[in-house]
PDB file of C-alpha atoms in Angstrom:
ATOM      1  CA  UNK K 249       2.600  21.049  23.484  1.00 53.00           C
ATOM      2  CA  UNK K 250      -0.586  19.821  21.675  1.00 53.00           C
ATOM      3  CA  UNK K 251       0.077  21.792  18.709  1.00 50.00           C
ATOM      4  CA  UNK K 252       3.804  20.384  18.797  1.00 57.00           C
ATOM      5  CA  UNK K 253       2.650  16.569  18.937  1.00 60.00           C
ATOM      6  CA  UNK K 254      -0.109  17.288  15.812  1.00 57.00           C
ATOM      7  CA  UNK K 255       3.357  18.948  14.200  1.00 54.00           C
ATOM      8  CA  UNK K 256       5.377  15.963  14.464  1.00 59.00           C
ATOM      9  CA  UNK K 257       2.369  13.697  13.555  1.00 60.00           C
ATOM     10  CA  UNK K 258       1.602  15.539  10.345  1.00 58.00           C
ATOM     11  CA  UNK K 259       5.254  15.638   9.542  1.00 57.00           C
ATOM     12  CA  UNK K 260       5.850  11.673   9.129  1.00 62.00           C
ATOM     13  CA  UNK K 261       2.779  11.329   7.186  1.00 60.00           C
ATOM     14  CA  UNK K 262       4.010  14.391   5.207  1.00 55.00           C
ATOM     15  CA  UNK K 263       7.443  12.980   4.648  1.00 58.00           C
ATOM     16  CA  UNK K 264       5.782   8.988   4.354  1.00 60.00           C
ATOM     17  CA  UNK K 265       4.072  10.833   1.490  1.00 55.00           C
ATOM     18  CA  UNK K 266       6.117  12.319  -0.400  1.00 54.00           C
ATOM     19  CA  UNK K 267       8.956   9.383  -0.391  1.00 57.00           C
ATOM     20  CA  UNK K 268       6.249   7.244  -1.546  1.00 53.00           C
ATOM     21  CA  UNK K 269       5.477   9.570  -4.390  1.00 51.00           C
ATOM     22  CA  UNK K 270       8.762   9.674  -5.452  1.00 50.00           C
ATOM     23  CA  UNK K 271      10.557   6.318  -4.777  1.00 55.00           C
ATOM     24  CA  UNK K 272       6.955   4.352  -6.258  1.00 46.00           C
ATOM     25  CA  UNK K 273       5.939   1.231  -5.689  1.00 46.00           C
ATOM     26  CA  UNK K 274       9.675  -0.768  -5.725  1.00 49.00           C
ATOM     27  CA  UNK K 275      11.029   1.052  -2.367  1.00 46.00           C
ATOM     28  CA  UNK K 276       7.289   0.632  -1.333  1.00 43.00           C
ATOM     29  CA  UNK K 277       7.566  -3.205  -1.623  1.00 44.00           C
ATOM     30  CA  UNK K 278      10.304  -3.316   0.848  1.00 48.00           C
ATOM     31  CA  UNK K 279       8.944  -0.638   3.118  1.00 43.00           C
ATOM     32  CA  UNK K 280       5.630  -2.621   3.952  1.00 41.00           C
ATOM     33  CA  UNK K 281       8.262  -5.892   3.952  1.00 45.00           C
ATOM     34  CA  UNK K 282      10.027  -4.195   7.023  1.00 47.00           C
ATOM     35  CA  UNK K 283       6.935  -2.522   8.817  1.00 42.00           C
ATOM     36  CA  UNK K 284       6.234  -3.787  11.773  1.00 38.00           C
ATOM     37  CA  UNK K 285       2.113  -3.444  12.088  1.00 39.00           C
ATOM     38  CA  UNK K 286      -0.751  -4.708  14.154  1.00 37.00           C
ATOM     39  CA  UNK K 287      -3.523  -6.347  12.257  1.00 33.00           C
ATOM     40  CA  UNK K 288      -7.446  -5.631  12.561  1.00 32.00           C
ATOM     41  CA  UNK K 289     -10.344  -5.749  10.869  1.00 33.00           C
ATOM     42  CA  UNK K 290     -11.062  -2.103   8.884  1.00 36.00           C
ATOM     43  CA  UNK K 291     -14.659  -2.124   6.986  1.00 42.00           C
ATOM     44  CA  UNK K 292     -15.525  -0.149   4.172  1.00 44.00           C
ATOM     45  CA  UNK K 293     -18.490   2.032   4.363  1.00 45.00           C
ATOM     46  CA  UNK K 294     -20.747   3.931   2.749  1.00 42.00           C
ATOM     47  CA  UNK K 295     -21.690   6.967   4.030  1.00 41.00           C
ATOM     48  CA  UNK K 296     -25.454   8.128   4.381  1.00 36.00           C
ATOM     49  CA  UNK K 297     -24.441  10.838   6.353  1.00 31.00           C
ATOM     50  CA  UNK K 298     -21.501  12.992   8.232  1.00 34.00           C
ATOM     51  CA  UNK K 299     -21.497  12.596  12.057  1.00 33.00           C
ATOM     52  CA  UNK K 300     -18.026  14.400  12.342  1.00 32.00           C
ATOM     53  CA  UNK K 301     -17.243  16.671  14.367  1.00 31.00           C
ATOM     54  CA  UNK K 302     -16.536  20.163  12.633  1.00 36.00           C
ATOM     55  CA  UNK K 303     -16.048  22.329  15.235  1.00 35.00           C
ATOM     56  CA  UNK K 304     -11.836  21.523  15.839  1.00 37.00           C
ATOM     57  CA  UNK K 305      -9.662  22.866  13.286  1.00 44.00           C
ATOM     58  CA  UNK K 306      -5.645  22.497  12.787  1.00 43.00           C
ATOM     59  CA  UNK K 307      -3.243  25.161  13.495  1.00 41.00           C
ATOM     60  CA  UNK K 308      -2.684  27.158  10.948  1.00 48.00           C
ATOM     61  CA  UNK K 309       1.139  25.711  10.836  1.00 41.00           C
ATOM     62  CA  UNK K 310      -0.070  22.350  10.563  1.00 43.00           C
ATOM     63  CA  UNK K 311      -2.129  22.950   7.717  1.00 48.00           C
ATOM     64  CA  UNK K 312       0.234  23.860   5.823  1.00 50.00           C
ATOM     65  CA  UNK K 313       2.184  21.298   6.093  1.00 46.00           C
ATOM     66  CA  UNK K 314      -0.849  19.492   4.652  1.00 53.00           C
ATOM     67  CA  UNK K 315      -0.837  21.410   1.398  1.00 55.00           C
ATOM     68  CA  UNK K 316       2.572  20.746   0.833  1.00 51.00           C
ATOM     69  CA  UNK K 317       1.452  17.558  -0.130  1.00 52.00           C
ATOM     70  CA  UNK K 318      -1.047  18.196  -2.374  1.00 58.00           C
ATOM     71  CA  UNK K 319       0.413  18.736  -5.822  1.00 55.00           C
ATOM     72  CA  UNK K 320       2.689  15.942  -5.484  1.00 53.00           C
ATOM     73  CA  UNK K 321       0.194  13.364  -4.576  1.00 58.00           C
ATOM     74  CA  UNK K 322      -2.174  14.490  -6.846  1.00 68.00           C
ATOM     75  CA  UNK K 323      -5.498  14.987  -4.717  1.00 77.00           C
ATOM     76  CA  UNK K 324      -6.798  17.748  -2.371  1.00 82.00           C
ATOM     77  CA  UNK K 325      -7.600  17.830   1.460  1.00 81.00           C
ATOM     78  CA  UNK K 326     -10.482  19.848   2.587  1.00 84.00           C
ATOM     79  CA  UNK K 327     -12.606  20.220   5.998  1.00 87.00           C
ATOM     80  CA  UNK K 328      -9.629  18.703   7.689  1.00 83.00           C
ATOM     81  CA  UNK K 329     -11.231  18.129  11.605  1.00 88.00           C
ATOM     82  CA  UNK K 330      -9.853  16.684  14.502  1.00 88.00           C
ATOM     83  CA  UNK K 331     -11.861  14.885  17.850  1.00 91.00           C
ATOM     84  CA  UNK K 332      -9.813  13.460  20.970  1.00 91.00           C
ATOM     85  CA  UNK K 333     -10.926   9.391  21.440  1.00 92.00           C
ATOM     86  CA  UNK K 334      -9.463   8.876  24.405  1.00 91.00           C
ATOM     87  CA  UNK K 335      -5.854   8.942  26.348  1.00 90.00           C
ATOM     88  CA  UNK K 336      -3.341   9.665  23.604  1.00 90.00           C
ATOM     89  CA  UNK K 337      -5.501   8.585  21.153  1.00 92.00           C
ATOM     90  CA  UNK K 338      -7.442  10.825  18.567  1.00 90.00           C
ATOM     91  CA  UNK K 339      -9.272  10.999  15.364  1.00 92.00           C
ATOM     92  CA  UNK K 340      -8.428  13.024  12.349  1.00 90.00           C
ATOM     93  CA  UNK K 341     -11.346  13.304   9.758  1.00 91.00           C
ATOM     94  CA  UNK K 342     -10.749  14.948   6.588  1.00 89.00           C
ATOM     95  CA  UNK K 343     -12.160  15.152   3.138  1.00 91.00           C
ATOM     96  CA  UNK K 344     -10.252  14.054   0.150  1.00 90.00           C
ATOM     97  CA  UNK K 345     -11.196  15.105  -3.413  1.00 89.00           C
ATOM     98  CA  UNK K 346      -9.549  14.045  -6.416  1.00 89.00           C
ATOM     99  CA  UNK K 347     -10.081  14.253 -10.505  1.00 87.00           C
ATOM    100  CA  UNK K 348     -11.809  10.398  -9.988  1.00 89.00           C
ATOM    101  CA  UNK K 349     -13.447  10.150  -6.593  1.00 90.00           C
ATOM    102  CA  UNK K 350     -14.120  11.860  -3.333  1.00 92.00           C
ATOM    103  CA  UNK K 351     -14.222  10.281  -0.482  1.00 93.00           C
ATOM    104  CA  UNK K 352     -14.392  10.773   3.427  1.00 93.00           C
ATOM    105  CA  UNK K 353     -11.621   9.764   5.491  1.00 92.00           C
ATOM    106  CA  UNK K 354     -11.047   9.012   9.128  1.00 93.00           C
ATOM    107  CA  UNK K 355      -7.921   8.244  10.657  1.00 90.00           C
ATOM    108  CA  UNK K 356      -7.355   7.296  14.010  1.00 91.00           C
ATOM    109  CA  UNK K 357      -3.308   7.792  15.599  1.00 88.00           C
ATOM    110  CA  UNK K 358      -1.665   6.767  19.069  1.00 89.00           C
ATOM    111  CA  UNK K 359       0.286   9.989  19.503  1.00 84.00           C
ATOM    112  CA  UNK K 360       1.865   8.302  22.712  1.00 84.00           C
ATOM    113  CA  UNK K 361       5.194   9.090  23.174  1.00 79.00           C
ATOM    114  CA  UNK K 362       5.188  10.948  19.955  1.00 75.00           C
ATOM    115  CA  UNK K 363       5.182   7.420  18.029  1.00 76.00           C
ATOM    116  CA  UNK K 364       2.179   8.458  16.082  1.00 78.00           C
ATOM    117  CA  UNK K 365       1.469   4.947  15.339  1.00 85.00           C
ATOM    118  CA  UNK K 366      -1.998   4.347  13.106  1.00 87.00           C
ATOM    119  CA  UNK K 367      -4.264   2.057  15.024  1.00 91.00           C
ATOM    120  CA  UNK K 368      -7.347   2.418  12.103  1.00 92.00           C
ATOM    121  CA  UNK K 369      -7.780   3.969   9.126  1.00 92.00           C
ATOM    122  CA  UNK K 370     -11.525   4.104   7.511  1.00 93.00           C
ATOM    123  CA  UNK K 371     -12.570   4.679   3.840  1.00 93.00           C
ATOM    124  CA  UNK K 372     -16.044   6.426   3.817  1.00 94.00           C
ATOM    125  CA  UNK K 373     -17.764   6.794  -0.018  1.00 92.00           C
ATOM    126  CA  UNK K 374     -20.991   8.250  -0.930  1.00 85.00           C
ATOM    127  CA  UNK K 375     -23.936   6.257  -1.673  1.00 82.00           C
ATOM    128  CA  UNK K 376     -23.876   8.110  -5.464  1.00 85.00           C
ATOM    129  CA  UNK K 377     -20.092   6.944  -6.294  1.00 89.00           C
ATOM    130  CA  UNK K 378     -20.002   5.221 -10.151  1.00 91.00           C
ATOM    131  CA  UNK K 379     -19.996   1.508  -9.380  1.00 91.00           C
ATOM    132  CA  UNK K 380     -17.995   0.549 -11.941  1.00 92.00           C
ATOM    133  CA  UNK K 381     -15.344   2.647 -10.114  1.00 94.00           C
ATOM    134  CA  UNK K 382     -16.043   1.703  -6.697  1.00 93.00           C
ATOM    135  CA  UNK K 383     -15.797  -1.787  -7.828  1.00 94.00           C
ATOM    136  CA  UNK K 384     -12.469  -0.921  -9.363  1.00 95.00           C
ATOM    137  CA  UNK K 385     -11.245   0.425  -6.401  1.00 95.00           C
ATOM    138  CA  UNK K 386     -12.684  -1.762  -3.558  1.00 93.00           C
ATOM    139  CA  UNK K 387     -10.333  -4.916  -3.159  1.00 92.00           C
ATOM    140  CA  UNK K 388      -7.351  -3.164  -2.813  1.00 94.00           C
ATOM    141  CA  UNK K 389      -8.713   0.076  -0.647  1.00 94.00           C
ATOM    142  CA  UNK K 390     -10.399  -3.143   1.710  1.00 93.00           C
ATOM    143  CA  UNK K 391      -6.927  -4.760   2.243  1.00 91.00           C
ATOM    144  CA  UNK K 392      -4.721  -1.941   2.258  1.00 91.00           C
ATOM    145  CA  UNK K 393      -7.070  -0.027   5.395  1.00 92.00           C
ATOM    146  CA  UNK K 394      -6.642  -3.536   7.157  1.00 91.00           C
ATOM    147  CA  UNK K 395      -2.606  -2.948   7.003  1.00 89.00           C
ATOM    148  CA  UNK K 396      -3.256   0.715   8.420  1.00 87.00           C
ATOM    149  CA  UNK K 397      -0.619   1.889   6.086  1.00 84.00           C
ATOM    150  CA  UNK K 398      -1.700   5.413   5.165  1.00 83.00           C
ATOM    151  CA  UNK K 399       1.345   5.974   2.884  1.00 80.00           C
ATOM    152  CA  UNK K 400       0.440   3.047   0.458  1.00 86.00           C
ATOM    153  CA  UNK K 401      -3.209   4.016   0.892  1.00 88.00           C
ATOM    154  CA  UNK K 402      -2.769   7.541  -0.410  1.00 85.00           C
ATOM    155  CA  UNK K 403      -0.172   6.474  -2.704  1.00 86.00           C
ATOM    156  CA  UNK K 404      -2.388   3.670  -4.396  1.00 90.00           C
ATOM    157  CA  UNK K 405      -5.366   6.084  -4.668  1.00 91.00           C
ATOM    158  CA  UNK K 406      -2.923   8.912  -6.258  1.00 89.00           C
ATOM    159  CA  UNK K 407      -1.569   6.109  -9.422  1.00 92.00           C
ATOM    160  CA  UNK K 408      -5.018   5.228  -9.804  1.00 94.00           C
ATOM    161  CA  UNK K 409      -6.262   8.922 -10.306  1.00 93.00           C
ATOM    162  CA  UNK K 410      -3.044   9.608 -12.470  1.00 92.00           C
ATOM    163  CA  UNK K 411      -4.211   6.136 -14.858  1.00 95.00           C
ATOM    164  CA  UNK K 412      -8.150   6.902 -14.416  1.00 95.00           C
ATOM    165  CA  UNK K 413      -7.360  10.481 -16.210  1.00 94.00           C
ATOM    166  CA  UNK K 414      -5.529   8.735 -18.749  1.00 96.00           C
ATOM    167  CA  UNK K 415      -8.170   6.027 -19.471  1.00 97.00           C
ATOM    168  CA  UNK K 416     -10.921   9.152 -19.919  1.00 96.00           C
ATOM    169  CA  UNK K 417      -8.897  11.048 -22.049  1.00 97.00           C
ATOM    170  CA  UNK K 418      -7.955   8.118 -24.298  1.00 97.00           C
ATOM    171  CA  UNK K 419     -11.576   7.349 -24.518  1.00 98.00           C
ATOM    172  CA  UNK K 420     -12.958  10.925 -25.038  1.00 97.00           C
ATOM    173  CA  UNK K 421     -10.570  10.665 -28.248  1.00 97.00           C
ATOM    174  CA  UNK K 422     -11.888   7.308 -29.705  1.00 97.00           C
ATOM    175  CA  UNK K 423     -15.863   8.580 -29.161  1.00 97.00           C
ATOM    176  CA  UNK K 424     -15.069  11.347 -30.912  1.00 97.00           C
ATOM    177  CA  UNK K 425     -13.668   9.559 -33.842  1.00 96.00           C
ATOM    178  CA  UNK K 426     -16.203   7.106 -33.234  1.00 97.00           C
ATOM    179  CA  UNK K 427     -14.018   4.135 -32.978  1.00 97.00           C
ATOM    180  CA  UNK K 428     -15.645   3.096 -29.512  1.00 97.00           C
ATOM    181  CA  UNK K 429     -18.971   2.699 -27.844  1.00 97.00           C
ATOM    182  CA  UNK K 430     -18.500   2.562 -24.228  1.00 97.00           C
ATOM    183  CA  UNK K 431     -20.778   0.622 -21.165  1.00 96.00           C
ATOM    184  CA  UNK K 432     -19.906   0.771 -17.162  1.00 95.00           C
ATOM    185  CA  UNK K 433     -19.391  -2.727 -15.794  1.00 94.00           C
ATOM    186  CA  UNK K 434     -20.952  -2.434 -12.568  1.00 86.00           C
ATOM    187  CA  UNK K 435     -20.079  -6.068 -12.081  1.00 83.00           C
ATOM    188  CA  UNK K 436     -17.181  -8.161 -10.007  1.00 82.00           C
ATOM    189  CA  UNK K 437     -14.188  -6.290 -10.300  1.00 86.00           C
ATOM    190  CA  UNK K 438     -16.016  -2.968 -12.305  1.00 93.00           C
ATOM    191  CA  UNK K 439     -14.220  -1.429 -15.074  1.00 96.00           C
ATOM    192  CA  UNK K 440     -15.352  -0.320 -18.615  1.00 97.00           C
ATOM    193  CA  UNK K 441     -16.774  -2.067 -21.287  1.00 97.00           C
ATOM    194  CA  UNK K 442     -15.107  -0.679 -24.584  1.00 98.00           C
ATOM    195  CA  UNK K 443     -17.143  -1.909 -28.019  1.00 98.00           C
ATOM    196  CA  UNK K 444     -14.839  -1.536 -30.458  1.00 97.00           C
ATOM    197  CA  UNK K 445     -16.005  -0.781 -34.267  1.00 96.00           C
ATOM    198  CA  UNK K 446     -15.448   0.955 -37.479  1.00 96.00           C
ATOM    199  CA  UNK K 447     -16.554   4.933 -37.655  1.00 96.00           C
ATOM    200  CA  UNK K 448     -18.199   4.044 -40.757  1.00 93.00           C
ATOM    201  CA  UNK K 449     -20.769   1.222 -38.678  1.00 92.00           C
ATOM    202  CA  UNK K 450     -21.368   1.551 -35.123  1.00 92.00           C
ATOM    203  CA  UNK K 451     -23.245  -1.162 -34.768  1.00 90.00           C
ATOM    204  CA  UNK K 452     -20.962  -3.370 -36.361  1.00 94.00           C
ATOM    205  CA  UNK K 453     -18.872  -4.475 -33.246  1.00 96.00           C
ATOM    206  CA  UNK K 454     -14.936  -6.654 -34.053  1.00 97.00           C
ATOM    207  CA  UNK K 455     -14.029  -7.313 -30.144  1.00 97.00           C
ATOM    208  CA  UNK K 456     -15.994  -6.043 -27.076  1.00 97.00           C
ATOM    209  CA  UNK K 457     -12.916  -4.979 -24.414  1.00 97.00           C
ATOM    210  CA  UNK K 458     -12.966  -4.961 -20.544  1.00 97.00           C
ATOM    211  CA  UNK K 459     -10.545  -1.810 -19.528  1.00 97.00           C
ATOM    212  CA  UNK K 460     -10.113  -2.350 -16.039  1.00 96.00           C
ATOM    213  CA  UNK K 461      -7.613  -0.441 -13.284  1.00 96.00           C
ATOM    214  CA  UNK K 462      -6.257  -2.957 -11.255  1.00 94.00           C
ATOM    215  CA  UNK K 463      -3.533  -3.237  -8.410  1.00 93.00           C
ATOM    216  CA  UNK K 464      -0.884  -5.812  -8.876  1.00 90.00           C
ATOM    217  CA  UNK K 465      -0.269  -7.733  -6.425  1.00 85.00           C
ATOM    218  CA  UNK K 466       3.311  -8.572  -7.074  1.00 87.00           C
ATOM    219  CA  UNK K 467       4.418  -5.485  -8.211  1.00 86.00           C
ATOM    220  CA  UNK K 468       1.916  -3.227  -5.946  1.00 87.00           C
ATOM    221  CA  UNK K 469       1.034  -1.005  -8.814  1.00 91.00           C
ATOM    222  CA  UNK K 470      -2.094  -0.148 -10.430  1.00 94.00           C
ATOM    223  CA  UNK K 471      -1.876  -1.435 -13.748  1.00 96.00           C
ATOM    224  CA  UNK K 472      -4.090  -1.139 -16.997  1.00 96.00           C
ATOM    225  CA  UNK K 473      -5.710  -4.738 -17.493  1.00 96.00           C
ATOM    226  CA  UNK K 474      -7.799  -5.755 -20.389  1.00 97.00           C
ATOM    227  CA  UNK K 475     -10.160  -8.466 -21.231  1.00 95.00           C
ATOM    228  CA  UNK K 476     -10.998  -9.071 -24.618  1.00 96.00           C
ATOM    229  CA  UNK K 477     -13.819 -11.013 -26.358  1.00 96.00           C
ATOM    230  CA  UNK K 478     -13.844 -11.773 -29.815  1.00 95.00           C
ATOM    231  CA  UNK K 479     -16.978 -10.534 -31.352  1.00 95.00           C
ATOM    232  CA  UNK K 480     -15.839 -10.845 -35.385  1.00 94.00           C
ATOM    233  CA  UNK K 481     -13.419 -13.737 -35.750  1.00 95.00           C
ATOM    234  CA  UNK K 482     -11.821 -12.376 -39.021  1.00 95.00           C
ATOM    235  CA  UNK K 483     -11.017  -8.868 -37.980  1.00 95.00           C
ATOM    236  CA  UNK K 484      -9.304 -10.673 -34.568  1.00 94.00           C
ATOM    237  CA  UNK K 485      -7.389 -13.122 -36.707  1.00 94.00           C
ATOM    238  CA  UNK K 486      -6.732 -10.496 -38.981  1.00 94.00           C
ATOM    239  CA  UNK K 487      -4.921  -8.237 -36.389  1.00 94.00           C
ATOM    240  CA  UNK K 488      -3.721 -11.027 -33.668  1.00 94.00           C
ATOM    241  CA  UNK K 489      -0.886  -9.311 -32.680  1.00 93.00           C
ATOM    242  CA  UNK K 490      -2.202  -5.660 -32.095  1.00 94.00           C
ATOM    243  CA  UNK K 491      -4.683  -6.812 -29.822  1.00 94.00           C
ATOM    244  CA  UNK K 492      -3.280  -9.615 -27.737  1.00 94.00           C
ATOM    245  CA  UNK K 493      -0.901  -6.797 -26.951  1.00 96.00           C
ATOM    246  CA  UNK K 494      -3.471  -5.039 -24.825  1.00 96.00           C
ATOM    247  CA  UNK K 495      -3.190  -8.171 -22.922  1.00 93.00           C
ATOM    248  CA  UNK K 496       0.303  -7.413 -21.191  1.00 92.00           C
ATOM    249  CA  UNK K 497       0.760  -5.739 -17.573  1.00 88.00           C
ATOM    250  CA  UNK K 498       2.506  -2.939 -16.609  1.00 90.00           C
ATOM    251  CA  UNK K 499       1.573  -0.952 -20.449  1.00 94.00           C
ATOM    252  CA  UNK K 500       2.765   3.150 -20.271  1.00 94.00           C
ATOM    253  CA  UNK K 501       1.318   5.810 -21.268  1.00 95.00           C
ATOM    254  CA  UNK K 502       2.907   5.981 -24.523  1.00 96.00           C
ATOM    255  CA  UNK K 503       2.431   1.962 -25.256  1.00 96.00           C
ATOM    256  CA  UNK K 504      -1.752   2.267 -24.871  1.00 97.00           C
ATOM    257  CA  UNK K 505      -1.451   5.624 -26.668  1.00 97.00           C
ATOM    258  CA  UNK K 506       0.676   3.490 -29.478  1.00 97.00           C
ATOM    259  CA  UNK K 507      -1.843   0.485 -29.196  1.00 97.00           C
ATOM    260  CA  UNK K 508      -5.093   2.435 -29.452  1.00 98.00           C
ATOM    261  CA  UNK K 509      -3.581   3.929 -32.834  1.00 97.00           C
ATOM    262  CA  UNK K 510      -2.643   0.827 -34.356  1.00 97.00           C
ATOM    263  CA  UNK K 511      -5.939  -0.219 -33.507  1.00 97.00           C
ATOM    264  CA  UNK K 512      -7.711   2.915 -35.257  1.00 96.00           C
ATOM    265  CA  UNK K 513      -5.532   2.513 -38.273  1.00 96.00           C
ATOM    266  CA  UNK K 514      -6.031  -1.636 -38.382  1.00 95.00           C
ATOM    267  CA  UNK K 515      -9.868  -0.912 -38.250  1.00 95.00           C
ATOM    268  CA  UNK K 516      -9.819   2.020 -41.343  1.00 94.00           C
ATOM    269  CA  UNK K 517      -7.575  -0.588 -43.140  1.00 92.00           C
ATOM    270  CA  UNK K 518      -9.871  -3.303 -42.613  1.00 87.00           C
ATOM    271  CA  UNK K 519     -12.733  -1.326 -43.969  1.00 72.00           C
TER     272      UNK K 519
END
């Protein structure tokens, strides 16, 4: 019977999982719209140390279901644990590892009834994590463990893995052309500082950018978002248009891919 109720549990957040995946953020918007949820206070932590039980394991049924999930979502779970609170209550504790971050994760579930319902989810990060990333990342895993939606949750941190890759491999291109010079902003909302100059001078800096991976809040997606200071007033004026582009939300893939270029090619011409 146990095994059946940690089935069923495992099942909705399977199937929460991968609808969010596929629908995205739109059918998300009206999801959380609908939801009926309790509100209380989740904290943040950072973890000095694990205090965990590891001694209860899933059936093996049940953790499969788990790696089902997996590819689509785009992280892994690992040292998946399990510890009864009390009554129908109990807390699942599991490590999740992405191409980004890892991070700890407890979840605690009212299985009364079979309603499964999420009474607290907690976000557990190691002391070392990049602070330009956790600051990235902090506003909207704070607000999003207070709503004790798991679905959003792992669907937020899943776009921003997908975008974080894409922001490194962008930038691994310009260093190695030596378009960029890049500095972690381990202040207010985090982010990368991108100093933007000429392979020929690298000390000669046109525009210092802000790259930053930031949800939405209309929209509930994580979006590239750039703040840009002028740092040579001719080369700005002379290519206006390229870079206030950077400026609008929601860019693809293939629009930063497209900006970046014109950017390389505006800076060889301006040479």
């Amino acid at each position: 019977m146990e095994a059946d109720q940690e089935l069923i549990a495992l099942k909705k957040l399977r199937d929460e999982l991968m609808e969010t995946a596929l629908t995205r953020r739109d059918k998300l918007s009206e999801h959380l719209k609908t939801q009926k949820t309790k509100r209380k206070n989740v904290k943040i932590t950072l973890a000095n140390e694990t205090t965990f039980l590891k001694d209860v394991q899933f059936p093996e049924h049940v953790a499969e279901l788990i790696k089902l999930t997996q590819n689509a979502v785009g992280f892994m779970y690992n040292n998946i644990n399990k510890k009864w609170i009390k009554d129908s209550i109990w807390l699942y504790n599991v490590d999740v590892s992405m191409k980004s971050l890892n991070f700890n994760l407890d979840l605690t579930v009212d299985q009364k009834d079979d309603n499964n319902e999420i009474i607290d989810i907690m976000c557990h990060f190691n002391e070392g994590i990049d602070s330009s990333l956790f600051q990235e990342i902090y506003p909207w895993v704070l607000s999003t463990t207070k709503d004790k939606n798991f679905s959003f949750l792992m669907s937020a941190f899943s776009e921003y893995n997908e975008k974080y890759i894409l922001r490194k491999k962008i930038l691994f291109k310009l260093v190695n052309k030596k378009f960029v010079t890049i500095k972690k902003c381990t202040e207010e909302e985090g982010g990368l500082i991108i100093y933007i100059h000429s392979p020929k001078s690298l000390e000669k800096y046109y525009a210092e950018y802000l790259w930053k991976l930031k949800m939405n809040l209309i929209t509930k997606s994580i979006d590239h978002c750039f703040t840009i200071d002028c740092l040579d007033q001719d080369f700005v004026d002379a290519n206006q248009n390229v870079i206030e582009d950077f400026c609008k939300r929601g860019l693809k893939r293939d629009q930063l891919e497209k900006l970046w270029n014109d950017l390389c090619f505006a800076i060889d011409q301006y040479e």
